[in-house]
Short mmCIF file of C-alpha atoms in Angstrom, two decimals:
data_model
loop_
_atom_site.label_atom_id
_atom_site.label_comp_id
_atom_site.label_asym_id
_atom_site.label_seq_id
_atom_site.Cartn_x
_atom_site.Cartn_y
_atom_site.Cartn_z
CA UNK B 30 -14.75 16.36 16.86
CA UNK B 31 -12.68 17.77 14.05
CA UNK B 32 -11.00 20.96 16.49
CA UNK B 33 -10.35 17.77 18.92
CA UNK B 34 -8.58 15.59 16.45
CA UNK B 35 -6.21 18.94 15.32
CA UNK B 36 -5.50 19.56 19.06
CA UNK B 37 -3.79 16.26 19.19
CA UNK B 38 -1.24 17.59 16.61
CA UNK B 39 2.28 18.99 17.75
CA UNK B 40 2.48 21.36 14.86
CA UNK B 41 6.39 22.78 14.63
CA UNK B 42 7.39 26.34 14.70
CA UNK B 43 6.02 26.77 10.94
CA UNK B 44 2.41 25.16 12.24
CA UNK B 45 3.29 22.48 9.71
CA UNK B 46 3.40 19.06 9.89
CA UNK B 47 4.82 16.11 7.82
CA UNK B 48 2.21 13.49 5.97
CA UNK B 49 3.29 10.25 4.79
CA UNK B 50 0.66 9.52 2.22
CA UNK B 51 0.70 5.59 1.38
CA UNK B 52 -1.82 3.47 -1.13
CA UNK B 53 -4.16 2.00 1.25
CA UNK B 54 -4.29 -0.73 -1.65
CA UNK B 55 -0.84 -1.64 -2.13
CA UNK B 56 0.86 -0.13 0.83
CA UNK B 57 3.18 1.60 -1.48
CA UNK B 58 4.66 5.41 -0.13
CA UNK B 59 3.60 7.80 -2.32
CA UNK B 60 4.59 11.10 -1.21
CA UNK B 61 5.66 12.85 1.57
CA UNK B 62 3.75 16.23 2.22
CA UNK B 63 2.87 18.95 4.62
CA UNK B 64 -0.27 20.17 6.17
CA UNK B 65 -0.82 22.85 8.24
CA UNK B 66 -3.98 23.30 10.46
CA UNK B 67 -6.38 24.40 7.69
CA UNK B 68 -5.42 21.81 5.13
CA UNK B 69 -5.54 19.34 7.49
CA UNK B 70 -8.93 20.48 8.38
CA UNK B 71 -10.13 20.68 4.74
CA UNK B 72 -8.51 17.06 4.47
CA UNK B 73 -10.94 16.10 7.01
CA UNK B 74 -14.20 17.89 5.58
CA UNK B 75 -13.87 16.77 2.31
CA UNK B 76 -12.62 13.43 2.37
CA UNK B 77 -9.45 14.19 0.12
CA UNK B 78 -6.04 15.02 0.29
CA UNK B 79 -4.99 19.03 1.30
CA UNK B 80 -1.90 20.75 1.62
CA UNK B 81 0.33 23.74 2.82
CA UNK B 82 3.11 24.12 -0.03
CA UNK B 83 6.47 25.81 1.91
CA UNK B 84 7.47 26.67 -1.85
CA UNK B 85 4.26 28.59 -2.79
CA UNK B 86 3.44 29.75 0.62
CA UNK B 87 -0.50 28.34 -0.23
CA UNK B 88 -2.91 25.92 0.45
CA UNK B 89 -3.31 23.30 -2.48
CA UNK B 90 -5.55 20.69 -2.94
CA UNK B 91 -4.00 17.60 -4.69
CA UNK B 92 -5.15 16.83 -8.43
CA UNK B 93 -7.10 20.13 -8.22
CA UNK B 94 -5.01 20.99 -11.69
CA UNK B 95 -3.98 17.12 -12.93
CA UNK B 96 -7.08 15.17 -11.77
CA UNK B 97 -5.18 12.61 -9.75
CA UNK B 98 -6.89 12.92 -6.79
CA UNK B 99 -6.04 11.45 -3.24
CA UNK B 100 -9.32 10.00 -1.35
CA UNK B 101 -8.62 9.63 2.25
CA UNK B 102 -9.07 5.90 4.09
CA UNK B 103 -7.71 6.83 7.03
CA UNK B 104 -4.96 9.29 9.61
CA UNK B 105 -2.97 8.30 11.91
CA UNK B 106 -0.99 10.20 14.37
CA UNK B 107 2.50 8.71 15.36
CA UNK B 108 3.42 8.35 18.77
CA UNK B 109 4.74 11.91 19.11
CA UNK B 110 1.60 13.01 17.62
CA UNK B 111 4.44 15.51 15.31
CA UNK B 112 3.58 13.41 12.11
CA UNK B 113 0.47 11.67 10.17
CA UNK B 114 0.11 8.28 8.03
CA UNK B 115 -2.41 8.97 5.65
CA UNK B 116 -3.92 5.97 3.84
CA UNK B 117 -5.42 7.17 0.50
CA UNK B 118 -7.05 5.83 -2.64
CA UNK B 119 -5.06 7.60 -5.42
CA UNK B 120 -6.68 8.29 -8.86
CA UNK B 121 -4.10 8.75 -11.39
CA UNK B 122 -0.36 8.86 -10.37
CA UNK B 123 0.69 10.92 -7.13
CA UNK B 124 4.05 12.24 -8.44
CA UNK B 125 4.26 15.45 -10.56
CA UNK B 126 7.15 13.92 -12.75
CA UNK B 127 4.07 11.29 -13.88
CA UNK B 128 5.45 8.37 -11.98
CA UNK B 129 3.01 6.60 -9.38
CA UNK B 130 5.13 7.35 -6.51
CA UNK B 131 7.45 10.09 -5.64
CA UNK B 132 9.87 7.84 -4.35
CA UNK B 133 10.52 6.12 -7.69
CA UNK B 134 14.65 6.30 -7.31
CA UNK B 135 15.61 3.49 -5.06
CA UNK B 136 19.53 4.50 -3.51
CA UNK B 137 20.29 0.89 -3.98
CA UNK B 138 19.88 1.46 -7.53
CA UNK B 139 22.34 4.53 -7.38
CA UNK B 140 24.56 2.42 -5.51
CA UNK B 141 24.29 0.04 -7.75
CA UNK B 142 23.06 -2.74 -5.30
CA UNK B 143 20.78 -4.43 -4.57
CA UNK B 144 17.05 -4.62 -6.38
CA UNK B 145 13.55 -3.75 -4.98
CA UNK B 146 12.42 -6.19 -2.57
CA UNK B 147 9.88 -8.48 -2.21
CA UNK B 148 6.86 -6.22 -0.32
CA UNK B 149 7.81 -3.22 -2.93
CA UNK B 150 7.33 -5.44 -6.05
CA UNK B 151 4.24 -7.43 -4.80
CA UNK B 152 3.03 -3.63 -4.18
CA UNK B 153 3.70 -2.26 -7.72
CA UNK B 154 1.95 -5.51 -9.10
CA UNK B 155 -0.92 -5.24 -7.20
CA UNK B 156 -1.57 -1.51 -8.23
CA UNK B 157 -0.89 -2.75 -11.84
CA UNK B 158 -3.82 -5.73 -11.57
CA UNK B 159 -6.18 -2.86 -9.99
CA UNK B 160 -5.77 -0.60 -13.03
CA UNK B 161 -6.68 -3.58 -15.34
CA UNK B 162 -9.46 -4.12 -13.33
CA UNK B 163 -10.26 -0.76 -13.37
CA UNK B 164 -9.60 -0.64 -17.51
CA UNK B 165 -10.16 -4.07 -18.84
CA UNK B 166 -7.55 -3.42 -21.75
CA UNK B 167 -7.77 -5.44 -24.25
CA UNK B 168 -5.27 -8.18 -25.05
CA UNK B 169 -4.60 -7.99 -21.48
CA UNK B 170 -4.33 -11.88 -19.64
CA UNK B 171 -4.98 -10.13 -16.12
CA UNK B 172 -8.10 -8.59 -17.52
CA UNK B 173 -8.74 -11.87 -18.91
CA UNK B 174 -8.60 -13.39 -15.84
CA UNK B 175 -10.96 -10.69 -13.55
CA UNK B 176 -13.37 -11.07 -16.61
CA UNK B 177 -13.58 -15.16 -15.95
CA UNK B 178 -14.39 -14.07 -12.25
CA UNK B 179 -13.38 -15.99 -8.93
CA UNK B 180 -14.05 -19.35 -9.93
CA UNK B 181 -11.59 -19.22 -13.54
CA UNK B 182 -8.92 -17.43 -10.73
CA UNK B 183 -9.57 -20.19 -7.98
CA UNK B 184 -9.03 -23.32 -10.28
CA UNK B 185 -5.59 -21.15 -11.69
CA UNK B 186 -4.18 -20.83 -7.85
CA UNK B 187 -5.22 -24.85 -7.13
CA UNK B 188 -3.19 -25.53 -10.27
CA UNK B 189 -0.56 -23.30 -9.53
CA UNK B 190 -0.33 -24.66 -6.00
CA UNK B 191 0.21 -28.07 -7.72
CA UNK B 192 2.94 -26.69 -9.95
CA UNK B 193 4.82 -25.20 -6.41
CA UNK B 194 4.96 -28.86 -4.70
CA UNK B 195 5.98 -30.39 -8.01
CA UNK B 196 8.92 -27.95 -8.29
CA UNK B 197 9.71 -29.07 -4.51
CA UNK B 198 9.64 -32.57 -4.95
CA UNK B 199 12.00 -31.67 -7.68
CA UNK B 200 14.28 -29.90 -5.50
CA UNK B 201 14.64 -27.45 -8.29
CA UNK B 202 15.35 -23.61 -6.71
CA UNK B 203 14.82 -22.05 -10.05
CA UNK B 204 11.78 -23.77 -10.77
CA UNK B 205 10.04 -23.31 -7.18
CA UNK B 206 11.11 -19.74 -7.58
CA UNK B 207 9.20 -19.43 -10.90
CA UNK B 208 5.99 -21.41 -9.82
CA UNK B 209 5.60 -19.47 -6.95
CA UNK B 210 5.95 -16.37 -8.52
CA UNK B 211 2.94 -18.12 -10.76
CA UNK B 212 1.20 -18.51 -7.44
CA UNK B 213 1.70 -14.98 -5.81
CA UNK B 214 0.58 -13.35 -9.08
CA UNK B 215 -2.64 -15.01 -9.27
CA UNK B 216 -3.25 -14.88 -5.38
CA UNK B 217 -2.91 -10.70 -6.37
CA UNK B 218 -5.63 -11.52 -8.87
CA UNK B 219 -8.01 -13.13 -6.09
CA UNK B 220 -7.12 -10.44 -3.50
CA UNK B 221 -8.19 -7.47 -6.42
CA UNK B 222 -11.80 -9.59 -7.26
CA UNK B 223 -12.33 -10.12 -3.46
CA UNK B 224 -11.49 -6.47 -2.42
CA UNK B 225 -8.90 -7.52 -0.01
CA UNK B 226 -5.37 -5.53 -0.03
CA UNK B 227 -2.10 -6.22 0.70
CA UNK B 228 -2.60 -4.19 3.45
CA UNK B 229 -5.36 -6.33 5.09
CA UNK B 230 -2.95 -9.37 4.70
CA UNK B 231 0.02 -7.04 6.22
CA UNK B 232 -2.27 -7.08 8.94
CA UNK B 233 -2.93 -10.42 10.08
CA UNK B 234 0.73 -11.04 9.63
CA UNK B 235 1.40 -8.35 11.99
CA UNK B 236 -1.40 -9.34 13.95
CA UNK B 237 0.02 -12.53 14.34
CA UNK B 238 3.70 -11.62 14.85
CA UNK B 239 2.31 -9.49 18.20
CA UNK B 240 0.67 -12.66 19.62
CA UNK B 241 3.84 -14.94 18.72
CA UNK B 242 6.05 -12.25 20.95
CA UNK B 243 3.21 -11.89 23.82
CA UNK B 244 3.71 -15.94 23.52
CA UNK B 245 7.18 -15.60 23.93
CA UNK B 246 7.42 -12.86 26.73
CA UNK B 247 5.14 -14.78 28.71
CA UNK B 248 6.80 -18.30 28.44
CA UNK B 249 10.58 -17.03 27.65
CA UNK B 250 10.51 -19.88 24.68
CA UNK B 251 9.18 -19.66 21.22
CA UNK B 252 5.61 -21.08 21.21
CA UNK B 253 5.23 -24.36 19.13
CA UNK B 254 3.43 -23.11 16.27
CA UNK B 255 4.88 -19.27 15.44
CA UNK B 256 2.51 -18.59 12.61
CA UNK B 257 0.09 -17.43 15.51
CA UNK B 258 -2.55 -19.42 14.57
CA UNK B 259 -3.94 -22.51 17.10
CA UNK B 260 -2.74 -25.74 17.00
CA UNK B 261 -4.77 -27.90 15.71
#
């Protein structure tokens, strides 16, 4: 099965071929790295992350030296079948320099533009609420909260919820923009003691977006209720 799934690939001239490695967690890129057909092979039999380094000319096995280790979730192939998503659970940080990602210098920044977005930043706070539930540091109010369990989170998101539809009532932007922050941070909580990612939510949104334009296709009109869900 293995020789079947490296057939598949369209290695280049240099038998290589680039892997997007991404947080299966968070969703967030990590690095970009090559692998040729050995260290994709190894990737496969041991259930971690291999490589072919163009600068050292060698296999290397990531976090065989540092410790931060990549275990695989998942590969995909892209449609050319010339490059590979690979879904990982990363122990440590991925990036040499010690940052989580590699891609830790947004050009906006440079630029002087515009700040992270919205799926970036719930990303990076997600990882951070997994490492205190990983650590339990003390002092810490998210480790607080994963210590109360569910229930202590639950009755936190009902009163956050409350908090959102006062600060709509009130008409108040800066105040529905800090409640449901409130809201989103503690729905991060729920999602890390329920095991459920951002990347399983990613999905049903995308899940639902493909129904919404089969909807549309089919009728030429948007469909009544464009969440996807039924009507009830």
């Amino acid at each position: 099965m293995i020789t079947k799934a490296l057939d598949m690939i369209r290695f280049d001239q240099q038998g290589l071929v680039p892997a997007v490695v991404q947080d299966n967690r968070s969703g967030e890129v990590l690095v970009l790295a090559y692998m040729n057909r050995e260290s994709l092979k190894l990737t496969l039999e041991k259930g971690e992350t291999h490589f072919w380094s163009r600068r050292r000319q060698e296999l290397w096995h990531k976090g065989d030296t540092s410790g931060n280790t990549q275990k695989v979730k998942s590969i995909s192939y892209d449609c050319d079948f010339d490059a590979l998503l690979v879904k990982v659970e990363q122990t440590g940080v991925a990036c040499h320099t010690g940052n989580y990602s590699c891609f830790f210098t947004p050009m906006e920044a440079v630029l002087g533009e515009a700040e992270p977005g919205l799926g970036e930043t719930l990303g990076q706070l997600a990882r951070v609420v997994h490492q205190r539930n990983l650590t339990r540091p003390e002092g810490s109010y998210t480790a607080k909260l994963l210590s109360g369990g569910t229930d202590r989170v639950l009755k936190k998101i009902g009163e956050e919820a409350a908090e959102v539809i006062i600060a709509a009532k009130n008409h108040n932007a800066k105040e529905i923009a800090w409640e449901v922050a409130d809201l989103l941070y503690h729905t991060l909580v729920l999602l890390e003691l329920e095991d459920v990612s951002l990347e399983d939510v990613a999905g049903q949104l995308r899940s639902r977006g493909l129904k919404v334009q089969a909807a549309m296709s089919q009728s030429g009109s948007k469909p009544e209720n464009d969440t996807g869900m039924a009507s009830s």
